């Protein structure tokens, strides 16, 4: 494909993506839904390391503007929503202009935006039409652009807006192309899995957490897990699945990148099911299996025995240092989790949930001046709602990401949260195994006590600050009253002579 054709295709893709984003904005039924939509689009599009400043400024501006419009009097709810839709389109257009829509971005946004409208059918042309003007091929105009606004700090006064909670988001993996299908397939698996692991690697250095990270939140685990996939799982997939072998000659794979691969696979349900099936089959072959053994008393009992591949996996996933990350011995439960990493985690939904969780955290526990105050327990309820949309094993790590990203959460918050997922310890361990393992760390009692002291100090400081502000307000009111009284005295006419 020539450079001009590639540029034309990119422009067409951008117009379609913008049109779908505008359609999603128009279909938002409420102000809250509209705000969550536009913030999720911003987070999904601005993912590069150099995008951090722009992303945070944009999120702060969106929050401030939506809060401002909620308080504007004299507007009907319908007019208010229409005005905010216009603002949302302006914001989305600026983001699309700043970061042209790549195929990778389309894949991230696909679950969020409505599908494009099918093109209208055009009648077949007769042979006698060949010399007539080709009016049917006239390109359709791009979607009507919303008036562009300037989101710079100077224009909108964002310098006066407090930034959202500072979250370090790891850089997304790079898309690559390969000469052979097998190389591309292995790279595509790594790409998709790395997108997931890097979502959970986000952190807030201001939180200052000292406990060892669970494995999915660790960069070293990602590296080691990709080695397992490359050396053990991918060879098994090709040796056990004829469908994968047949895919090698189904098209020119050297034109497809590791990011676009999954969109191509998703075009055919049979192919997609075959790939997922091969992934599950390869991991299943590594599971522990039952054997019968005689005990010391001569009784025969069933025991689970690790396969040679499972022993290799355990060795490869052992951290270089005990504090690099915490991981239980790899057993069948962990095998099930590894299988789920390709099937149960929807990145767009995860980003949407995290955006909402950050909003609830700030409004309840770390409110900015431009935000509404959330009721007590709003973050917990939002986390429960997010977890209920995913399997329990996903919920474990969403709760842990909150702990590592939101400084004013603590171990007491996590412990209370687990009680919502089971009335007894055994049930909670069954439903939230990795979170319960994290809370069972021998260092937890000391860290919990320190966090309780720090929270008490924060609350005492906040109480003192609030009292100081009230004293200042009372003093200012007293001064104002005195000045008003003196002014009235001066204005009184002198007494008349009698």
Steps between C-alpha positions, in 0.01 A plus 500: 500500500641840400553781747211698350265202526607441861437866582156484333414182693612662826285807432200281416555300819522821702176635352319171576634491856400861561156438355448200729623700800255779417221241470590362845488853643157559344369174647615572859181509705623698802765750605680236709505252211627772265780602738613139550491443122717799407748435782535135396563605139771741619672232711478245217646736239771675703699199620857590405754603760523850358119531517489507881491879538244550222284215632495635857428858386219378278342286774520791744338734248220252429425455871505873567281587201239232574483620861462859382216411263316303769479819705391737224148624571232572243569196279260212456654153544464445127681824411771428757563154352504643146758760603719234662470280191642787294788538748561122494521501119747788509716313749485173305588679177806662658616163632448337159695784336779466755521122461375379159299180538724199444365151448615419853297792636199385299527158663508660847201723429291243311302373804434858611372653174201389291579312177525711184185526291504263201555680170192546284480268203569657163343363182721305264631703214435397143781470248356802316569713808879475469535827310262693722625723785592286800288682755438187709861484611498846653639461851256552783579806709650445844272530803407852591773625729410665825644850555852456626584635844844544650572273797826669596556607858509869403173502306285306747672586825588138574786626716230577758359147477654234720635208304336156526671239715848444356505153344805359322372304199765279333559548130294270278697228313620576150327334205732297275491318166669169417588296194347175627162419651647319802713799597200730455274271703739489796546879484123555481451293815770701677344827381154417628625362831737795554213744448326324788798473735587867445149605590555341841854640532371857535591656829524820703846553647352744752316209662830363634392137530757273666332159468621264228290540186275215383638338185268659244606849615870429441714581195727203569206258496402631157848424364506151649146418393576596139794258510262224610263584215781504242685186606223271628150611401540612137685181392228294669228696320648425157566135579148443635289707257468431129297817457798715595719322247235558233495871580860538383399487134162673529629850416810722478583539865807718444261793439336461843641641823486333840234754608277467193523119513218471754264714295570275199444184705178644638353535150438125488332332798633158405857628489463691826357195678781285361769736635338525844449123503867437421601739779279320752611156384869587530460624857270212596770252400722658769249452782557281801345156455366250748684179583434234762767440762520281807554670831707373794197318638449320169192697399478626142421867452487747212770766474572773246832470320673773300587431138857565378375810316339633817825457689676700229233771520543523877873540462471762225247706699708503819598864568867594507448652846230417756394866503471528121146361512288253693353197330357177640633168372361448151221245527178438307343820633787704354475307171134602482602860566760494221237367259264779606760767423416459131123464536357667813666842499343767279747789499247763395267401782793497742597854398139612534475345847831650614397848380182474705689365802744791488209745485333337802829489693564870446143603580489294820857496636704764314258760365607790279319831525322445168359158592179402674547327834408132480321327784691275737549155345470618138842359404422163659166480320658596166767235549236238577308604189815476288595161640153360442546576129805269491586155634612496864865448407492831311353677800797400715737708296266796444484543877879469528556757225284742700726446802817572301353800313286681757707623799209551741383140472660259744505140617199560724306603189605177322415283801155656536448462127561123511212461746263600219604189305444237770363462850789279615872474434477184288246656263710813463809293422305308236368814330800733548798265533776744401368793701462278807855370448623859482325584829649189665856631454689493830592868455136611481438559876790745527411679176132516600587659836721757327226582248245543781734747674556691176126515433437633852768765444344600166156526656635703795686733264191540283290571810748762620510659155120509484485659847766754400300591191183538709687728742622710208147520362362603843772763540437632149127514570564687825726751325244547227227554759711758681579682177135502399401628843759776486389593150140531609603714798697734276208533261253600773412873489619712793241566772294814450540790740207543730 
